[in-house]
Amino acid sequence: MNILLINHHAGSLQHGMEYRPYYLARAWVAMGHRVRIVAAARSHVRREDPCLHGRSRLDQHIDGIEYTWLSTPGYVGNGWGRIRNMLTFLYRLHYLATALARSFRPDVVIASSTYPLDIWPAHRIARHAGARLLFELHDLWPLSPIELGGYARWHPFIVALQSAENFACRNSDAIVSMLPNVRAHLEAHGMASHKLHIVPNGTDPDEWRQTPAPLPEALAATLATLRGQGAFVVGFAGAHGLANALDTLLSAASLLRDVPVRIVLVGAGPEKPRLQARALAEHLDNVCFLDAVGKDQIPALLRAFDVAYIGLQRQPLFRFGISPNKLIDYMMAGRPVLQAIEAGNDPVGEARCGLTVAAENPQAVASGIRTLLAMTPAAREEMGSNGTRFVLDNLTYDVLGKRFIEACA
């Protein structure tokens, strides 16, 4: 089967995030399918963008996957520059639709960008090729910019996004969602019930079976010192942004001064300087900030934690469920998880790999840490093992790739 996957932000191990299209495509190639990913050349989520040297298009082969990069302008932030980047990608994709249909001859066309506007060029390609059309739902647009960004429903961009979502619900042969509780929402916008398939985020277990890359010397020394002091390390690894509600974790730290707990925050992000200044001003000596590490160093880092923390702001949008990559990493590392998220699903509870407490509630987070500290090492080890088993049984890209292919049939 020839699979054409359209994802504006798609990356690879070379380019960095977004990784999901790469891992799914690699699993499909291993199953004997031919896969082409079409992506924009400029994306804010990648570590490294492809270099087109002034060309409008670049074709590459990466790990058995065919990539087509379309030239788009760079941008910063979420303003007009980002919209211009989107529109340029969509224009180039629409212009190439007939040529892609004839040259690649897809059996399946997947519209998979974060925003739903790529459903129209994807539909055009599928129609020319006589292919099945799939819509992959990452986030709910336009609901996300409405509820998180404060956009009005009558804003022209929101109207266009809603029109695209409605078109996808009515015209796709199947819809794949990472969010488990979206059925009612999609049916309200025209989706037939039988079209929905749930395929969450996943991981490549081979990356965890390898000897992990060593941590930077200074970071390793800091963690070793904490261990030598008998500290119970509660770690967070990831972006220091508003969405992660890290102020809650700092407030919890202020309630834990009487116990040998050390809060370690590893990563970078726009909120990090402010959080560091707050910890200094409040004399939070039990909080430590460390630099971000590479993707290949994540296993070694997480295994140095006693407990791995994940939190999010309290948002109504999470009623549709969550599927965080960070949580899957925590589970693969075999760490018990403290999850401070209120959502329509509870992946930590489902996997029996830790504790779930109220979001943005420092007292609840502090209480959860005390509960985990009071457990025996064997009990915490069992939680961590539960998480790893759950991922290996349900969330590897070999498993998820097969589930996705079922939706293509």
JSON list of C-alpha atoms in Angstrom, two decimals, residues 80-297:
[
{"chain": "A", "resi": 80, "resn": "TRP", "atom": "CA", "xyz": [0.56, 36.60, 11.22]},
{"chain": "A", "resi": 81, "resn": "GLY", "atom": "CA", "xyz": [3.95, 35.05, 10.42]},
{"chain": "A", "resi": 82, "resn": "ARG", "atom": "CA", "xyz": [2.76, 31.61, 11.49]},
{"chain": "A", "resi": 83, "resn": "ILE", "atom": "CA", "xyz": [-0.49, 31.97, 9.52]},
{"chain": "A", "resi": 84, "resn": "ARG", "atom": "CA", "xyz": [1.53, 33.01, 6.45]},
{"chain": "A", "resi": 85, "resn": "ASN", "atom": "CA", "xyz": [3.68, 29.90, 6.92]},
{"chain": "A", "resi": 86, "resn": "MET", "atom": "CA", "xyz": [0.55, 27.70, 7.05]},
{"chain": "A", "resi": 87, "resn": "LEU", "atom": "CA", "xyz": [-1.04, 29.32, 4.01]},
{"chain": "A", "resi": 88, "resn": "THR", "atom": "CA", "xyz": [2.15, 29.00, 1.96]},
{"chain": "A", "resi": 89, "resn": "PHE", "atom": "CA", "xyz": [2.39, 25.29, 2.79]},
{"chain": "A", "resi": 90, "resn": "LEU", "atom": "CA", "xyz": [-1.27, 24.74, 1.89]},
{"chain": "A", "resi": 91, "resn": "TYR", "atom": "CA", "xyz": [-0.90, 26.66, -1.38]},
{"chain": "A", "resi": 92, "resn": "ARG", "atom": "CA", "xyz": [2.16, 24.65, -2.44]},
{"chain": "A", "resi": 93, "resn": "LEU", "atom": "CA", "xyz": [0.44, 21.41, -1.44]},
{"chain": "A", "resi": 94, "resn": "HIS", "atom": "CA", "xyz": [-2.69, 22.33, -3.43]},
{"chain": "A", "resi": 95, "resn": "TYR", "atom": "CA", "xyz": [-0.52, 23.25, -6.44]},
{"chain": "A", "resi": 96, "resn": "LEU", "atom": "CA", "xyz": [1.26, 19.86, -6.28]},
{"chain": "A", "resi": 97, "resn": "ALA", "atom": "CA", "xyz": [-1.89, 17.81, -5.65]},
{"chain": "A", "resi": 98, "resn": "THR", "atom": "CA", "xyz": [-2.32, 16.41, -9.16]},
{"chain": "A", "resi": 99, "resn": "ALA", "atom": "CA", "xyz": [1.40, 15.69, -9.58]},
{"chain": "A", "resi": 100, "resn": "LEU", "atom": "CA", "xyz": [1.56, 13.89, -6.21]},
{"chain": "A", "resi": 101, "resn": "ALA", "atom": "CA", "xyz": [-1.49, 11.83, -7.08]},
{"chain": "A", "resi": 102, "resn": "ARG", "atom": "CA", "xyz": [-0.01, 10.77, -10.43]},
{"chain": "A", "resi": 103, "resn": "SER", "atom": "CA", "xyz": [3.62, 10.21, -9.38]},
{"chain": "A", "resi": 104, "resn": "PHE", "atom": "CA", "xyz": [3.16, 8.57, -5.99]},
{"chain": "A", "resi": 105, "resn": "ARG", "atom": "CA", "xyz": [-0.24, 6.93, -6.68]},
{"chain": "A", "resi": 106, "resn": "PRO", "atom": "CA", "xyz": [-1.33, 6.78, -3.02]},
{"chain": "A", "resi": 107, "resn": "ASP", "atom": "CA", "xyz": [-3.84, 4.23, -1.83]},
{"chain": "A", "resi": 108, "resn": "VAL", "atom": "CA", "xyz": [-4.35, 6.27, 1.33]},
{"chain": "A", "resi": 109, "resn": "VAL", "atom": "CA", "xyz": [-3.98, 10.01, 1.93]},
{"chain": "A", "resi": 110, "resn": "ILE", "atom": "CA", "xyz": [-3.72, 11.14, 5.56]},
{"chain": "A", "resi": 111, "resn": "ALA", "atom": "CA", "xyz": [-4.31, 14.77, 6.56]},
{"chain": "A", "resi": 112, "resn": "SER", "atom": "CA", "xyz": [-2.35, 14.94, 9.80]},
{"chain": "A", "resi": 113, "resn": "SER", "atom": "CA", "xyz": [-1.27, 18.52, 10.50]},
{"chain": "A", "resi": 114, "resn": "THR", "atom": "CA", "xyz": [-2.10, 20.00, 13.90]},
{"chain": "A", "resi": 115, "resn": "TYR", "atom": "CA", "xyz": [-4.59, 22.32, 12.22]},
{"chain": "A", "resi": 116, "resn": "PRO", "atom": "CA", "xyz": [-7.32, 20.83, 9.97]},
{"chain": "A", "resi": 117, "resn": "LEU", "atom": "CA", "xyz": [-6.86, 23.08, 6.92]},
{"chain": "A", "resi": 118, "resn": "ASP", "atom": "CA", "xyz": [-4.79, 20.44, 5.12]},
{"chain": "A", "resi": 119, "resn": "ILE", "atom": "CA", "xyz": [-7.95, 18.35, 4.69]},
{"chain": "A", "resi": 120, "resn": "TRP", "atom": "CA", "xyz": [-8.82, 20.25, 1.50]},
{"chain": "A", "resi": 121, "resn": "PRO", "atom": "CA", "xyz": [-5.59, 19.60, -0.46]},
{"chain": "A", "resi": 122, "resn": "ALA", "atom": "CA", "xyz": [-5.54, 16.05, 0.98]},
{"chain": "A", "resi": 123, "resn": "HIS", "atom": "CA", "xyz": [-9.08, 15.52, -0.34]},
{"chain": "A", "resi": 124, "resn": "ARG", "atom": "CA", "xyz": [-8.01, 16.82, -3.76]},
{"chain": "A", "resi": 125, "resn": "ILE", "atom": "CA", "xyz": [-5.05, 14.41, -3.89]},
{"chain": "A", "resi": 126, "resn": "ALA", "atom": "CA", "xyz": [-7.21, 11.48, -2.74]},
{"chain": "A", "resi": 127, "resn": "ARG", "atom": "CA", "xyz": [-9.87, 12.28, -5.35]},
{"chain": "A", "resi": 128, "resn": "HIS", "atom": "CA", "xyz": [-7.32, 12.43, -8.18]},
{"chain": "A", "resi": 129, "resn": "ALA", "atom": "CA", "xyz": [-5.70, 9.17, -7.03]},
{"chain": "A", "resi": 130, "resn": "GLY", "atom": "CA", "xyz": [-8.90, 7.29, -6.17]},
{"chain": "A", "resi": 131, "resn": "ALA", "atom": "CA", "xyz": [-7.49, 6.85, -2.66]},
{"chain": "A", "resi": 132, "resn": "ARG", "atom": "CA", "xyz": [-9.05, 6.60, 0.79]},
{"chain": "A", "resi": 133, "resn": "LEU", "atom": "CA", "xyz": [-8.96, 9.82, 2.81]},
{"chain": "A", "resi": 134, "resn": "LEU", "atom": "CA", "xyz": [-8.07, 9.78, 6.51]},
{"chain": "A", "resi": 135, "resn": "PHE", "atom": "CA", "xyz": [-8.07, 12.68, 8.93]},
{"chain": "A", "resi": 136, "resn": "GLU", "atom": "CA", "xyz": [-5.74, 12.40, 11.94]},
{"chain": "A", "resi": 137, "resn": "LEU", "atom": "CA", "xyz": [-6.77, 14.51, 14.92]},
{"chain": "A", "resi": 138, "resn": "HIS", "atom": "CA", "xyz": [-3.92, 15.73, 17.14]},
{"chain": "A", "resi": 139, "resn": "ASP", "atom": "CA", "xyz": [-5.60, 18.67, 18.88]},
{"chain": "A", "resi": 140, "resn": "LEU", "atom": "CA", "xyz": [-9.08, 20.08, 18.53]},
{"chain": "A", "resi": 141, "resn": "TRP", "atom": "CA", "xyz": [-8.91, 23.07, 16.22]},
{"chain": "A", "resi": 142, "resn": "PRO", "atom": "CA", "xyz": [-10.61, 25.54, 16.31]},
{"chain": "A", "resi": 143, "resn": "LEU", "atom": "CA", "xyz": [-11.63, 24.65, 19.86]},
{"chain": "A", "resi": 144, "resn": "SER", "atom": "CA", "xyz": [-8.03, 24.93, 21.12]},
{"chain": "A", "resi": 145, "resn": "PRO", "atom": "CA", "xyz": [-7.43, 28.53, 19.98]},
{"chain": "A", "resi": 146, "resn": "ILE", "atom": "CA", "xyz": [-10.95, 29.46, 21.16]},
{"chain": "A", "resi": 147, "resn": "GLU", "atom": "CA", "xyz": [-10.63, 28.02, 24.67]},
{"chain": "A", "resi": 148, "resn": "LEU", "atom": "CA", "xyz": [-6.88, 28.48, 25.20]},
{"chain": "A", "resi": 149, "resn": "GLY", "atom": "CA", "xyz": [-6.18, 31.53, 23.04]},
{"chain": "A", "resi": 150, "resn": "GLY", "atom": "CA", "xyz": [-9.38, 33.49, 23.59]},
{"chain": "A", "resi": 151, "resn": "TYR", "atom": "CA", "xyz": [-10.26, 33.76, 19.90]},
{"chain": "A", "resi": 152, "resn": "ALA", "atom": "CA", "xyz": [-13.86, 34.65, 19.06]},
{"chain": "A", "resi": 153, "resn": "ARG", "atom": "CA", "xyz": [-15.88, 32.10, 17.08]},
{"chain": "A", "resi": 154, "resn": "TRP", "atom": "CA", "xyz": [-16.59, 34.69, 14.39]},
{"chain": "A", "resi": 155, "resn": "HIS", "atom": "CA", "xyz": [-12.88, 35.46, 13.81]},
{"chain": "A", "resi": 156, "resn": "PRO", "atom": "CA", "xyz": [-12.17, 34.72, 10.10]},
{"chain": "A", "resi": 157, "resn": "PHE", "atom": "CA", "xyz": [-9.37, 32.28, 10.93]},
{"chain": "A", "resi": 158, "resn": "ILE", "atom": "CA", "xyz": [-11.61, 30.41, 13.39]},
{"chain": "A", "resi": 159, "resn": "VAL", "atom": "CA", "xyz": [-14.43, 30.27, 10.85]},
{"chain": "A", "resi": 160, "resn": "ALA", "atom": "CA", "xyz": [-12.03, 28.74, 8.31]},
{"chain": "A", "resi": 161, "resn": "LEU", "atom": "CA", "xyz": [-10.79, 26.18, 10.85]},
{"chain": "A", "resi": 162, "resn": "GLN", "atom": "CA", "xyz": [-14.34, 25.20, 11.78]},
{"chain": "A", "resi": 163, "resn": "SER", "atom": "CA", "xyz": [-15.27, 24.80, 8.15]},
{"chain": "A", "resi": 164, "resn": "ALA", "atom": "CA", "xyz": [-12.26, 22.52, 7.66]},
{"chain": "A", "resi": 165, "resn": "GLU", "atom": "CA", "xyz": [-13.10, 20.40, 10.73]},
{"chain": "A", "resi": 166, "resn": "ASN", "atom": "CA", "xyz": [-16.70, 20.02, 9.52]},
{"chain": "A", "resi": 167, "resn": "PHE", "atom": "CA", "xyz": [-15.46, 19.03, 6.06]},
{"chain": "A", "resi": 168, "resn": "ALA", "atom": "CA", "xyz": [-13.09, 16.45, 7.56]},
{"chain": "A", "resi": 169, "resn": "CYS", "atom": "CA", "xyz": [-15.85, 14.94, 9.70]},
{"chain": "A", "resi": 170, "resn": "ARG", "atom": "CA", "xyz": [-18.22, 14.63, 6.75]},
{"chain": "A", "resi": 171, "resn": "ASN", "atom": "CA", "xyz": [-15.84, 13.60, 3.96]},
{"chain": "A", "resi": 172, "resn": "SER", "atom": "CA", "xyz": [-13.08, 11.49, 5.51]},
{"chain": "A", "resi": 173, "resn": "ASP", "atom": "CA", "xyz": [-13.33, 7.73, 5.09]},
{"chain": "A", "resi": 174, "resn": "ALA", "atom": "CA", "xyz": [-11.93, 7.33, 8.61]},
{"chain": "A", "resi": 175, "resn": "ILE", "atom": "CA", "xyz": [-10.76, 9.56, 11.46]},
{"chain": "A", "resi": 176, "resn": "VAL", "atom": "CA", "xyz": [-7.86, 8.67, 13.75]},
{"chain": "A", "resi": 177, "resn": "SER", "atom": "CA", "xyz": [-7.65, 10.53, 17.06]},
{"chain": "A", "resi": 178, "resn": "MET", "atom": "CA", "xyz": [-4.99, 10.62, 19.74]},
{"chain": "A", "resi": 179, "resn": "LEU", "atom": "CA", "xyz": [-7.62, 11.94, 22.18]},
{"chain": "A", "resi": 180, "resn": "PRO", "atom": "CA", "xyz": [-9.86, 9.16, 23.53]},
{"chain": "A", "resi": 181, "resn": "ASN", "atom": "CA", "xyz": [-13.02, 11.15, 24.33]},
{"chain": "A", "resi": 182, "resn": "VAL", "atom": "CA", "xyz": [-13.74, 13.04, 21.11]},
{"chain": "A", "resi": 183, "resn": "ARG", "atom": "CA", "xyz": [-16.58, 10.94, 19.69]},
{"chain": "A", "resi": 184, "resn": "ALA", "atom": "CA", "xyz": [-19.46, 13.19, 20.74]},
{"chain": "A", "resi": 185, "resn": "HIS", "atom": "CA", "xyz": [-17.65, 16.33, 19.56]},
{"chain": "A", "resi": 186, "resn": "LEU", "atom": "CA", "xyz": [-16.85, 14.89, 16.13]},
{"chain": "A", "resi": 187, "resn": "GLU", "atom": "CA", "xyz": [-20.31, 13.40, 15.66]},
{"chain": "A", "resi": 188, "resn": "ALA", "atom": "CA", "xyz": [-21.77, 16.85, 16.42]},
{"chain": "A", "resi": 189, "resn": "HIS", "atom": "CA", "xyz": [-19.74, 18.15, 13.48]},
{"chain": "A", "resi": 190, "resn": "GLY", "atom": "CA", "xyz": [-20.88, 15.47, 11.04]},
{"chain": "A", "resi": 191, "resn": "MET", "atom": "CA", "xyz": [-18.76, 12.36, 11.65]},
{"chain": "A", "resi": 192, "resn": "ALA", "atom": "CA", "xyz": [-20.47, 8.99, 11.29]},
{"chain": "A", "resi": 193, "resn": "SER", "atom": "CA", "xyz": [-19.89, 6.90, 14.42]},
{"chain": "A", "resi": 194, "resn": "HIS", "atom": "CA", "xyz": [-18.14, 3.99, 12.65]},
{"chain": "A", "resi": 195, "resn": "LYS", "atom": "CA", "xyz": [-15.37, 6.20, 11.28]},
{"chain": "A", "resi": 196, "resn": "LEU", "atom": "CA", "xyz": [-13.53, 6.86, 14.57]},
{"chain": "A", "resi": 197, "resn": "HIS", "atom": "CA", "xyz": [-10.33, 5.01, 15.56]},
{"chain": "A", "resi": 198, "resn": "ILE", "atom": "CA", "xyz": [-8.26, 5.88, 18.65]},
{"chain": "A", "resi": 199, "resn": "VAL", "atom": "CA", "xyz": [-4.48, 5.67, 18.20]},
{"chain": "A", "resi": 200, "resn": "PRO", "atom": "CA", "xyz": [-2.61, 7.45, 21.03]},
{"chain": "A", "resi": 201, "resn": "ASN", "atom": "CA", "xyz": [1.00, 8.57, 21.15]},
{"chain": "A", "resi": 202, "resn": "GLY", "atom": "CA", "xyz": [3.68, 5.92, 21.53]},
{"chain": "A", "resi": 203, "resn": "THR", "atom": "CA", "xyz": [7.37, 5.15, 21.72]},
{"chain": "A", "resi": 204, "resn": "ASP", "atom": "CA", "xyz": [10.13, 3.09, 20.15]},
{"chain": "A", "resi": 205, "resn": "PRO", "atom": "CA", "xyz": [11.23, 0.56, 22.80]},
{"chain": "A", "resi": 206, "resn": "ASP", "atom": "CA", "xyz": [14.53, -0.11, 21.00]},
{"chain": "A", "resi": 207, "resn": "GLU", "atom": "CA", "xyz": [15.69, 3.36, 22.03]},
{"chain": "A", "resi": 208, "resn": "TRP", "atom": "CA", "xyz": [15.23, 2.31, 25.66]},
{"chain": "A", "resi": 209, "resn": "ARG", "atom": "CA", "xyz": [16.97, -1.05, 25.29]},
{"chain": "A", "resi": 210, "resn": "GLN", "atom": "CA", "xyz": [20.21, 0.54, 24.13]},
{"chain": "A", "resi": 211, "resn": "THR", "atom": "CA", "xyz": [22.87, 1.71, 26.56]},
{"chain": "A", "resi": 212, "resn": "PRO", "atom": "CA", "xyz": [21.75, 5.29, 27.28]},
{"chain": "A", "resi": 213, "resn": "ALA", "atom": "CA", "xyz": [23.98, 8.17, 26.34]},
{"chain": "A", "resi": 214, "resn": "PRO", "atom": "CA", "xyz": [25.79, 9.53, 29.42]},
{"chain": "A", "resi": 215, "resn": "LEU", "atom": "CA", "xyz": [24.51, 12.67, 31.07]},
{"chain": "A", "resi": 216, "resn": "PRO", "atom": "CA", "xyz": [26.52, 15.90, 30.93]},
{"chain": "A", "resi": 217, "resn": "GLU", "atom": "CA", "xyz": [29.20, 15.83, 33.59]},
{"chain": "A", "resi": 218, "resn": "ALA", "atom": "CA", "xyz": [27.85, 18.75, 35.65]},
{"chain": "A", "resi": 219, "resn": "LEU", "atom": "CA", "xyz": [24.29, 17.40, 35.63]},
{"chain": "A", "resi": 220, "resn": "ALA", "atom": "CA", "xyz": [25.42, 13.90, 36.58]},
{"chain": "A", "resi": 221, "resn": "ALA", "atom": "CA", "xyz": [27.51, 15.34, 39.42]},
{"chain": "A", "resi": 222, "resn": "THR", "atom": "CA", "xyz": [24.52, 17.28, 40.78]},
{"chain": "A", "resi": 223, "resn": "LEU", "atom": "CA", "xyz": [22.30, 14.21, 40.77]},
{"chain": "A", "resi": 224, "resn": "ALA", "atom": "CA", "xyz": [25.07, 12.13, 42.39]},
{"chain": "A", "resi": 225, "resn": "THR", "atom": "CA", "xyz": [25.41, 14.73, 45.15]},
{"chain": "A", "resi": 226, "resn": "LEU", "atom": "CA", "xyz": [21.68, 14.62, 45.84]},
{"chain": "A", "resi": 227, "resn": "ARG", "atom": "CA", "xyz": [21.85, 10.83, 46.01]},
{"chain": "A", "resi": 228, "resn": "GLY", "atom": "CA", "xyz": [24.78, 11.02, 48.38]},
{"chain": "A", "resi": 229, "resn": "GLN", "atom": "CA", "xyz": [22.77, 13.28, 50.64]},
{"chain": "A", "resi": 230, "resn": "GLY", "atom": "CA", "xyz": [19.96, 10.70, 50.79]},
{"chain": "A", "resi": 231, "resn": "ALA", "atom": "CA", "xyz": [17.53, 12.94, 48.92]},
{"chain": "A", "resi": 232, "resn": "PHE", "atom": "CA", "xyz": [14.26, 11.62, 47.49]},
{"chain": "A", "resi": 233, "resn": "VAL", "atom": "CA", "xyz": [14.38, 13.07, 43.98]},
{"chain": "A", "resi": 234, "resn": "VAL", "atom": "CA", "xyz": [11.13, 14.19, 42.37]},
{"chain": "A", "resi": 235, "resn": "GLY", "atom": "CA", "xyz": [11.99, 15.14, 38.79]},
{"chain": "A", "resi": 236, "resn": "PHE", "atom": "CA", "xyz": [10.37, 17.00, 35.94]},
{"chain": "A", "resi": 237, "resn": "ALA", "atom": "CA", "xyz": [11.87, 16.85, 32.45]},
{"chain": "A", "resi": 238, "resn": "GLY", "atom": "CA", "xyz": [10.56, 19.03, 29.67]},
{"chain": "A", "resi": 239, "resn": "ALA", "atom": "CA", "xyz": [9.60, 22.50, 28.53]},
{"chain": "A", "resi": 240, "resn": "HIS", "atom": "CA", "xyz": [9.31, 25.16, 31.20]},
{"chain": "A", "resi": 241, "resn": "GLY", "atom": "CA", "xyz": [6.15, 26.79, 29.86]},
{"chain": "A", "resi": 242, "resn": "LEU", "atom": "CA", "xyz": [2.87, 28.03, 31.27]},
{"chain": "A", "resi": 243, "resn": "ALA", "atom": "CA", "xyz": [1.01, 24.91, 30.15]},
{"chain": "A", "resi": 244, "resn": "ASN", "atom": "CA", "xyz": [3.07, 22.70, 32.49]},
{"chain": "A", "resi": 245, "resn": "ALA", "atom": "CA", "xyz": [1.92, 24.62, 35.60]},
{"chain": "A", "resi": 246, "resn": "LEU", "atom": "CA", "xyz": [5.35, 24.45, 37.25]},
{"chain": "A", "resi": 247, "resn": "ASP", "atom": "CA", "xyz": [4.41, 27.14, 39.75]},
{"chain": "A", "resi": 248, "resn": "THR", "atom": "CA", "xyz": [2.28, 24.46, 41.38]},
{"chain": "A", "resi": 249, "resn": "LEU", "atom": "CA", "xyz": [5.35, 22.27, 41.80]},
{"chain": "A", "resi": 250, "resn": "LEU", "atom": "CA", "xyz": [7.32, 25.14, 43.35]},
{"chain": "A", "resi": 251, "resn": "SER", "atom": "CA", "xyz": [4.46, 25.88, 45.74]},
{"chain": "A", "resi": 252, "resn": "ALA", "atom": "CA", "xyz": [4.41, 22.20, 46.69]},
{"chain": "A", "resi": 253, "resn": "ALA", "atom": "CA", "xyz": [8.16, 22.39, 47.35]},
{"chain": "A", "resi": 254, "resn": "SER", "atom": "CA", "xyz": [7.54, 25.12, 49.92]},
{"chain": "A", "resi": 255, "resn": "LEU", "atom": "CA", "xyz": [5.27, 22.67, 51.78]},
{"chain": "A", "resi": 256, "resn": "LEU", "atom": "CA", "xyz": [7.94, 19.94, 51.81]},
{"chain": "A", "resi": 257, "resn": "ARG", "atom": "CA", "xyz": [10.78, 21.67, 53.62]},
{"chain": "A", "resi": 258, "resn": "ASP", "atom": "CA", "xyz": [10.49, 19.20, 56.52]},
{"chain": "A", "resi": 259, "resn": "VAL", "atom": "CA", "xyz": [11.18, 16.06, 54.45]},
{"chain": "A", "resi": 260, "resn": "PRO", "atom": "CA", "xyz": [14.28, 14.94, 52.48]},
{"chain": "A", "resi": 261, "resn": "VAL", "atom": "CA", "xyz": [12.67, 15.69, 49.10]},
{"chain": "A", "resi": 262, "resn": "ARG", "atom": "CA", "xyz": [14.47, 17.52, 46.33]},
{"chain": "A", "resi": 263, "resn": "ILE", "atom": "CA", "xyz": [12.55, 18.86, 43.33]},
{"chain": "A", "resi": 264, "resn": "VAL", "atom": "CA", "xyz": [14.67, 18.73, 40.16]},
{"chain": "A", "resi": 265, "resn": "LEU", "atom": "CA", "xyz": [13.49, 20.56, 37.03]},
{"chain": "A", "resi": 266, "resn": "VAL", "atom": "CA", "xyz": [15.40, 19.71, 33.86]},
{"chain": "A", "resi": 267, "resn": "GLY", "atom": "CA", "xyz": [14.81, 21.58, 30.64]},
{"chain": "A", "resi": 268, "resn": "ALA", "atom": "CA", "xyz": [14.43, 25.00, 29.08]},
{"chain": "A", "resi": 269, "resn": "GLY", "atom": "CA", "xyz": [11.61, 27.31, 28.15]},
{"chain": "A", "resi": 270, "resn": "PRO", "atom": "CA", "xyz": [10.20, 30.83, 28.41]},
{"chain": "A", "resi": 271, "resn": "GLU", "atom": "CA", "xyz": [9.12, 30.43, 32.04]},
{"chain": "A", "resi": 272, "resn": "LYS", "atom": "CA", "xyz": [12.43, 29.11, 33.36]},
{"chain": "A", "resi": 273, "resn": "PRO", "atom": "CA", "xyz": [14.06, 32.46, 34.30]},
{"chain": "A", "resi": 274, "resn": "ARG", "atom": "CA", "xyz": [10.96, 33.55, 36.19]},
{"chain": "A", "resi": 275, "resn": "LEU", "atom": "CA", "xyz": [10.68, 30.22, 37.99]},
{"chain": "A", "resi": 276, "resn": "GLN", "atom": "CA", "xyz": [14.34, 30.36, 38.96]},
{"chain": "A", "resi": 277, "resn": "ALA", "atom": "CA", "xyz": [13.89, 33.90, 40.29]},
{"chain": "A", "resi": 278, "resn": "ARG", "atom": "CA", "xyz": [10.87, 32.82, 42.31]},
{"chain": "A", "resi": 279, "resn": "ALA", "atom": "CA", "xyz": [12.71, 29.86, 43.84]},
{"chain": "A", "resi": 280, "resn": "LEU", "atom": "CA", "xyz": [15.58, 32.17, 44.81]},
{"chain": "A", "resi": 281, "resn": "ALA", "atom": "CA", "xyz": [13.29, 34.83, 46.28]},
{"chain": "A", "resi": 282, "resn": "GLU", "atom": "CA", "xyz": [11.37, 32.27, 48.35]},
{"chain": "A", "resi": 283, "resn": "HIS", "atom": "CA", "xyz": [14.53, 30.46, 49.49]},
{"chain": "A", "resi": 284, "resn": "LEU", "atom": "CA", "xyz": [13.36, 27.16, 48.02]},
{"chain": "A", "resi": 285, "resn": "ASP", "atom": "CA", "xyz": [16.59, 25.34, 48.76]},
{"chain": "A", "resi": 286, "resn": "ASN", "atom": "CA", "xyz": [14.92, 22.03, 47.96]},
{"chain": "A", "resi": 287, "resn": "VAL", "atom": "CA", "xyz": [14.46, 23.02, 44.29]},
{"chain": "A", "resi": 288, "resn": "CYS", "atom": "CA", "xyz": [17.17, 22.56, 41.67]},
{"chain": "A", "resi": 289, "resn": "PHE", "atom": "CA", "xyz": [17.12, 23.72, 38.03]},
{"chain": "A", "resi": 290, "resn": "LEU", "atom": "CA", "xyz": [19.25, 21.87, 35.47]},
{"chain": "A", "resi": 291, "resn": "ASP", "atom": "CA", "xyz": [19.89, 22.36, 31.75]},
{"chain": "A", "resi": 292, "resn": "ALA", "atom": "CA", "xyz": [18.04, 20.43, 29.08]},
{"chain": "A", "resi": 293, "resn": "VAL", "atom": "CA", "xyz": [19.54, 17.17, 27.81]},
{"chain": "A", "resi": 294, "resn": "GLY", "atom": "CA", "xyz": [19.48, 15.50, 24.41]},
{"chain": "A", "resi": 295, "resn": "LYS", "atom": "CA", "xyz": [16.82, 13.00, 23.38]},
{"chain": "A", "resi": 296, "resn": "ASP", "atom": "CA", "xyz": [19.32, 10.13, 23.66]},
{"chain": "A", "resi": 297, "resn": "GLN", "atom": "CA", "xyz": [20.12, 11.15, 27.25]}
]
